[in-house]
Amino acid sequence: INVSGKDITLPGFLTYVQDKISELNIPRNRITFELTESVMVSDHDTLEKLINDLNQSGINISIDDYGTGYSSLTYIYRLKFDELKIDKMFILNLDKSIRNLTIVKTTIEIAKSLNLKGVGEGVESIAIEKKLKESGCDIGQGYYYSKPLPFEQYLIWLEQYNIQYE
């Protein structure tokens, strides 16, 4: 779930999230909030407390678009994240660019060393997926798998996907 800097700083955000999760009976460990790096430059102390509270309630946190903005190893060090999502600008030419491949491999190594999952955004071909797998990436995300879908179409896609790969 993508969460904007505006939303995450709203008073009562955590209470609202916890109430909705309870109301809908969603297992907390099945939820991942994706925070863009731009969120990281706002009120650091408030953000740190909120991330800790979300983690303690069992919700996963992912840094989205890692490497494109205000990224700093300080955020990874100080804040409890579960995933590093490598921005698609590094993934799109992964099969043709040694430079991108080096950045991706290094980021995945950092993630693994910190017990984080590495997520590659922007997978658009089998060649890119293969490079990500060879680099040790945990999760691929992109149009190669599916374009964004309305929820009802997603359920149909998921059923077909599960049948195909059982």
PDB file of C-alpha atoms in Angstrom:
ATOM      1  CA  ILE A   1       0.000   0.000   0.000  1.00  0.00           C
ATOM      2  CA  ASN A   2       1.564   3.288  -1.087  1.00  0.00           C
ATOM      3  CA  VAL A   3       1.380   5.895   1.651  1.00  0.00           C
ATOM      4  CA  SER A   4       2.082   9.554   0.954  1.00  0.00           C
ATOM      5  CA  GLY A   5       3.990  11.863   3.246  1.00  0.00           C
ATOM      6  CA  LYS A   6       0.813  13.902   3.619  1.00  0.00           C
ATOM      7  CA  ASP A   7      -1.237  10.900   4.762  1.00  0.00           C
ATOM      8  CA  ILE A   8       1.305   9.435   7.143  1.00  0.00           C
ATOM      9  CA  THR A   9       1.609  12.707   9.065  1.00  0.00           C
ATOM     10  CA  LEU A  10      -2.139  13.136   9.576  1.00  0.00           C
ATOM     11  CA  PRO A  11      -3.135  13.075  13.242  1.00  0.00           C
ATOM     12  CA  GLY A  12      -4.725   9.727  14.048  1.00  0.00           C
ATOM     13  CA  PHE A  13      -3.183   7.904  11.063  1.00  0.00           C
ATOM     14  CA  LEU A  14      -1.993   4.952  13.150  1.00  0.00           C
ATOM     15  CA  THR A  15      -5.301   4.609  14.996  1.00  0.00           C
ATOM     16  CA  TYR A  16      -7.212   4.758  11.708  1.00  0.00           C
ATOM     17  CA  VAL A  17      -5.018   2.040  10.182  1.00  0.00           C
ATOM     18  CA  GLN A  18      -5.303  -0.208  13.219  1.00  0.00           C
ATOM     19  CA  ASP A  19      -9.096   0.232  13.353  1.00  0.00           C
ATOM     20  CA  LYS A  20      -9.490  -0.589   9.631  1.00  0.00           C
ATOM     21  CA  ILE A  21      -7.277  -3.675   9.902  1.00  0.00           C
ATOM     22  CA  SER A  22      -9.313  -4.944  12.845  1.00  0.00           C
ATOM     23  CA  GLU A  23     -12.614  -4.094  11.167  1.00  0.00           C
ATOM     24  CA  LEU A  24     -11.655  -5.932   7.966  1.00  0.00           C
ATOM     25  CA  ASN A  25      -9.894  -8.753   9.835  1.00  0.00           C
ATOM     26  CA  ILE A  26      -6.737  -8.510   7.729  1.00  0.00           C
ATOM     27  CA  PRO A  27      -3.646 -10.348   8.963  1.00  0.00           C
ATOM     28  CA  ARG A  28      -1.179  -7.567   9.774  1.00  0.00           C
ATOM     29  CA  ASN A  29       1.816  -9.483   8.447  1.00  0.00           C
ATOM     30  CA  ARG A  30       0.169  -9.498   4.992  1.00  0.00           C
ATOM     31  CA  ILE A  31       0.274  -5.685   4.793  1.00  0.00           C
ATOM     32  CA  THR A  32       3.234  -3.677   3.549  1.00  0.00           C
ATOM     33  CA  PHE A  33       3.219   0.112   3.565  1.00  0.00           C
ATOM     34  CA  GLU A  34       5.448   1.608   0.898  1.00  0.00           C
ATOM     35  CA  LEU A  35       6.925   4.958   1.877  1.00  0.00           C
ATOM     36  CA  THR A  36       8.691   7.011  -0.763  1.00  0.00           C
ATOM     37  CA  GLU A  37      12.024   8.543   0.080  1.00  0.00           C
ATOM     38  CA  SER A  38      10.425  11.997   0.062  1.00  0.00           C
ATOM     39  CA  VAL A  39       8.572  10.961   3.230  1.00  0.00           C
ATOM     40  CA  MET A  40      11.961  10.453   4.886  1.00  0.00           C
ATOM     41  CA  VAL A  41      12.893  14.118   4.799  1.00  0.00           C
ATOM     42  CA  SER A  42       9.930  15.277   6.864  1.00  0.00           C
ATOM     43  CA  ASP A  43       9.766  15.226  10.671  1.00  0.00           C
ATOM     44  CA  HIS A  44      12.240  12.433  11.383  1.00  0.00           C
ATOM     45  CA  ASP A  45      11.310  11.870  15.051  1.00  0.00           C
ATOM     46  CA  THR A  46       7.589  11.549  14.319  1.00  0.00           C
ATOM     47  CA  LEU A  47       8.307   9.262  11.372  1.00  0.00           C
ATOM     48  CA  GLU A  48      10.601   7.069  13.449  1.00  0.00           C
ATOM     49  CA  LYS A  49       7.951   6.655  16.159  1.00  0.00           C
ATOM     50  CA  LEU A  50       5.243   5.868  13.625  1.00  0.00           C
ATOM     51  CA  ILE A  51       7.391   3.296  11.808  1.00  0.00           C
ATOM     52  CA  ASN A  52       8.271   1.638  15.108  1.00  0.00           C
ATOM     53  CA  ASP A  53       4.581   1.559  16.092  1.00  0.00           C
ATOM     54  CA  LEU A  54       3.579   0.080  12.718  1.00  0.00           C
ATOM     55  CA  ASN A  55       6.339  -2.532  12.999  1.00  0.00           C
ATOM     56  CA  GLN A  56       5.331  -3.445  16.530  1.00  0.00           C
ATOM     57  CA  SER A  57       1.766  -3.956  15.328  1.00  0.00           C
ATOM     58  CA  GLY A  58       3.057  -6.419  12.705  1.00  0.00           C
ATOM     59  CA  ILE A  59       2.822  -4.242   9.574  1.00  0.00           C
ATOM     60  CA  ASN A  60       5.738  -4.389   7.117  1.00  0.00           C
ATOM     61  CA  ILE A  61       7.390  -1.184   5.901  1.00  0.00           C
ATOM     62  CA  SER A  62       9.126  -0.730   2.559  1.00  0.00           C
ATOM     63  CA  ILE A  63      11.264   2.142   1.257  1.00  0.00           C
ATOM     64  CA  ASP A  64       9.887   2.792  -2.226  1.00  0.00           C
ATOM     65  CA  ASP A  65      11.970   4.202  -5.098  1.00  0.00           C
ATOM     66  CA  TYR A  66      15.221   3.665  -3.197  1.00  0.00           C
ATOM     67  CA  GLY A  67      18.122   5.489  -4.761  1.00  0.00           C
ATOM     68  CA  THR A  68      16.252   8.239  -6.569  1.00  0.00           C
ATOM     69  CA  GLY A  69      15.861  11.093  -4.168  1.00  0.00           C
ATOM     70  CA  TYR A  70      16.965  11.840  -0.676  1.00  0.00           C
ATOM     71  CA  SER A  71      18.123   8.328   0.100  1.00  0.00           C
ATOM     72  CA  SER A  72      20.533   7.985   2.893  1.00  0.00           C
ATOM     73  CA  LEU A  73      21.938   4.963   4.627  1.00  0.00           C
ATOM     74  CA  THR A  74      21.102   6.809   7.833  1.00  0.00           C
ATOM     75  CA  TYR A  75      17.392   6.102   7.246  1.00  0.00           C
ATOM     76  CA  ILE A  76      18.040   2.416   6.749  1.00  0.00           C
ATOM     77  CA  TYR A  77      20.195   2.386   9.846  1.00  0.00           C
ATOM     78  CA  ARG A  78      17.820   4.299  12.139  1.00  0.00           C
ATOM     79  CA  LEU A  79      14.385   3.200  10.922  1.00  0.00           C
ATOM     80  CA  LYS A  80      13.021  -0.352  10.938  1.00  0.00           C
ATOM     81  CA  PHE A  81      12.159  -1.244   7.373  1.00  0.00           C
ATOM     82  CA  ASP A  82      11.408  -4.664   5.933  1.00  0.00           C
ATOM     83  CA  GLU A  83      12.070  -4.013   2.241  1.00  0.00           C
ATOM     84  CA  LEU A  84      14.166  -1.871  -0.062  1.00  0.00           C
ATOM     85  CA  LYS A  85      12.417  -1.244  -3.380  1.00  0.00           C
ATOM     86  CA  ILE A  86      14.975  -0.448  -6.048  1.00  0.00           C
ATOM     87  CA  ASP A  87      13.629   2.199  -8.387  1.00  0.00           C
ATOM     88  CA  LYS A  88      12.788   1.190 -11.940  1.00  0.00           C
ATOM     89  CA  MET A  89      15.290   3.663 -13.384  1.00  0.00           C
ATOM     90  CA  PHE A  90      17.982   1.196 -12.280  1.00  0.00           C
ATOM     91  CA  ILE A  91      16.005  -1.873 -13.386  1.00  0.00           C
ATOM     92  CA  LEU A  92      14.742  -0.918 -16.865  1.00  0.00           C
ATOM     93  CA  ASN A  93      18.121  -1.351 -18.625  1.00  0.00           C
ATOM     94  CA  LEU A  94      19.485  -3.913 -16.206  1.00  0.00           C
ATOM     95  CA  ASP A  95      20.165  -6.419 -18.969  1.00  0.00           C
ATOM     96  CA  LYS A  96      22.167  -3.846 -20.987  1.00  0.00           C
ATOM     97  CA  SER A  97      23.896  -1.664 -18.404  1.00  0.00           C
ATOM     98  CA  ILE A  98      26.820  -2.877 -16.285  1.00  0.00           C
ATOM     99  CA  ARG A  99      26.501   0.334 -14.263  1.00  0.00           C
ATOM    100  CA  ASN A 100      22.847  -0.362 -13.402  1.00  0.00           C
ATOM    101  CA  LEU A 101      23.649  -3.996 -12.655  1.00  0.00           C
ATOM    102  CA  THR A 102      26.367  -2.934 -10.224  1.00  0.00           C
ATOM    103  CA  ILE A 103      24.029  -0.511  -8.434  1.00  0.00           C
ATOM    104  CA  VAL A 104      21.279  -3.143  -8.220  1.00  0.00           C
ATOM    105  CA  LYS A 105      23.600  -5.904  -6.970  1.00  0.00           C
ATOM    106  CA  THR A 106      25.119  -3.594  -4.367  1.00  0.00           C
ATOM    107  CA  THR A 107      21.711  -2.447  -3.151  1.00  0.00           C
ATOM    108  CA  ILE A 108      20.521  -6.056  -2.879  1.00  0.00           C
ATOM    109  CA  GLU A 109      23.671  -6.954  -0.915  1.00  0.00           C
ATOM    110  CA  ILE A 110      23.027  -4.048   1.464  1.00  0.00           C
ATOM    111  CA  ALA A 111      19.407  -5.147   1.885  1.00  0.00           C
ATOM    112  CA  LYS A 112      20.345  -8.759   2.575  1.00  0.00           C
ATOM    113  CA  SER A 113      23.072  -7.739   5.019  1.00  0.00           C
ATOM    114  CA  LEU A 114      20.439  -5.816   6.982  1.00  0.00           C
ATOM    115  CA  ASN A 115      17.885  -8.665   6.791  1.00  0.00           C
ATOM    116  CA  LEU A 116      15.698  -6.713   4.385  1.00  0.00           C
ATOM    117  CA  LYS A 117      14.003  -8.006   1.255  1.00  0.00           C
ATOM    118  CA  GLY A 118      15.202  -6.561  -2.033  1.00  0.00           C
ATOM    119  CA  VAL A 119      12.428  -5.602  -4.457  1.00  0.00           C
ATOM    120  CA  GLY A 120      13.102  -4.675  -8.079  1.00  0.00           C
ATOM    121  CA  GLU A 121      10.538  -2.308  -9.612  1.00  0.00           C
ATOM    122  CA  GLY A 122      10.046  -1.989 -13.350  1.00  0.00           C
ATOM    123  CA  VAL A 123      10.512  -5.580 -14.500  1.00  0.00           C
ATOM    124  CA  GLU A 124       9.412  -5.526 -18.126  1.00  0.00           C
ATOM    125  CA  SER A 125      11.070  -8.588 -19.665  1.00  0.00           C
ATOM    126  CA  ILE A 126      12.260 -12.083 -18.904  1.00  0.00           C
ATOM    127  CA  ALA A 127      15.866 -10.892 -19.423  1.00  0.00           C
ATOM    128  CA  ILE A 128      15.506  -8.310 -16.653  1.00  0.00           C
ATOM    129  CA  GLU A 129      13.782 -10.817 -14.386  1.00  0.00           C
ATOM    130  CA  LYS A 130      16.663 -13.244 -14.962  1.00  0.00           C
ATOM    131  CA  LYS A 131      19.274 -10.580 -14.059  1.00  0.00           C
ATOM    132  CA  LEU A 132      17.360  -9.760 -10.876  1.00  0.00           C
ATOM    133  CA  LYS A 133      17.187 -13.428  -9.881  1.00  0.00           C
ATOM    134  CA  GLU A 134      20.903 -13.855 -10.595  1.00  0.00           C
ATOM    135  CA  SER A 135      21.561 -10.815  -8.398  1.00  0.00           C
ATOM    136  CA  GLY A 136      19.675 -12.373  -5.475  1.00  0.00           C
ATOM    137  CA  CYS A 137      16.638 -10.105  -5.644  1.00  0.00           C
ATOM    138  CA  ASP A 138      13.749 -11.437  -3.542  1.00  0.00           C
ATOM    139  CA  ILE A 139      10.805  -9.891  -5.390  1.00  0.00           C
ATOM    140  CA  GLY A 140      10.210  -8.520  -8.877  1.00  0.00           C
ATOM    141  CA  GLN A 141       7.439  -6.091  -9.694  1.00  0.00           C
ATOM    142  CA  GLY A 142       6.422  -4.661 -13.042  1.00  0.00           C
ATOM    143  CA  TYR A 143       4.518  -4.865 -16.313  1.00  0.00           C
ATOM    144  CA  TYR A 144       6.196  -8.173 -17.176  1.00  0.00           C
ATOM    145  CA  TYR A 145       3.868  -9.735 -14.597  1.00  0.00           C
ATOM    146  CA  SER A 146       0.865  -7.439 -14.991  1.00  0.00           C
ATOM    147  CA  LYS A 147      -0.126  -3.831 -15.480  1.00  0.00           C
ATOM    148  CA  PRO A 148      -2.068  -2.232 -12.612  1.00  0.00           C
ATOM    149  CA  LEU A 149      -5.546  -3.736 -12.419  1.00  0.00           C
ATOM    150  CA  PRO A 150      -8.830  -2.856 -10.749  1.00  0.00           C
ATOM    151  CA  PHE A 151      -9.369  -5.173  -7.777  1.00  0.00           C
ATOM    152  CA  GLU A 152     -11.953  -7.412  -9.481  1.00  0.00           C
ATOM    153  CA  GLN A 153      -9.663  -7.945 -12.491  1.00  0.00           C
ATOM    154  CA  TYR A 154      -6.761  -8.602 -10.130  1.00  0.00           C
ATOM    155  CA  LEU A 155      -8.715 -11.437  -8.494  1.00  0.00           C
ATOM    156  CA  ILE A 156      -9.284 -13.022 -11.927  1.00  0.00           C
ATOM    157  CA  TRP A 157      -5.586 -12.564 -12.809  1.00  0.00           C
ATOM    158  CA  LEU A 158      -4.520 -14.091  -9.478  1.00  0.00           C
ATOM    159  CA  GLU A 159      -6.735 -17.144  -9.983  1.00  0.00           C
ATOM    160  CA  GLN A 160      -5.299 -17.692 -13.483  1.00  0.00           C
ATOM    161  CA  TYR A 161      -1.747 -17.148 -12.187  1.00  0.00           C
ATOM    162  CA  ASN A 162      -2.218 -19.673  -9.374  1.00  0.00           C
ATOM    163  CA  ILE A 163      -3.639 -22.287 -11.760  1.00  0.00           C
ATOM    164  CA  GLN A 164      -0.764 -21.728 -14.204  1.00  0.00           C
ATOM    165  CA  TYR A 165       1.949 -22.135 -11.528  1.00  0.00           C
ATOM    166  CA  GLU A 166       0.502 -24.878  -9.303  1.00  0.00           C
TER     167      GLU A 166
END
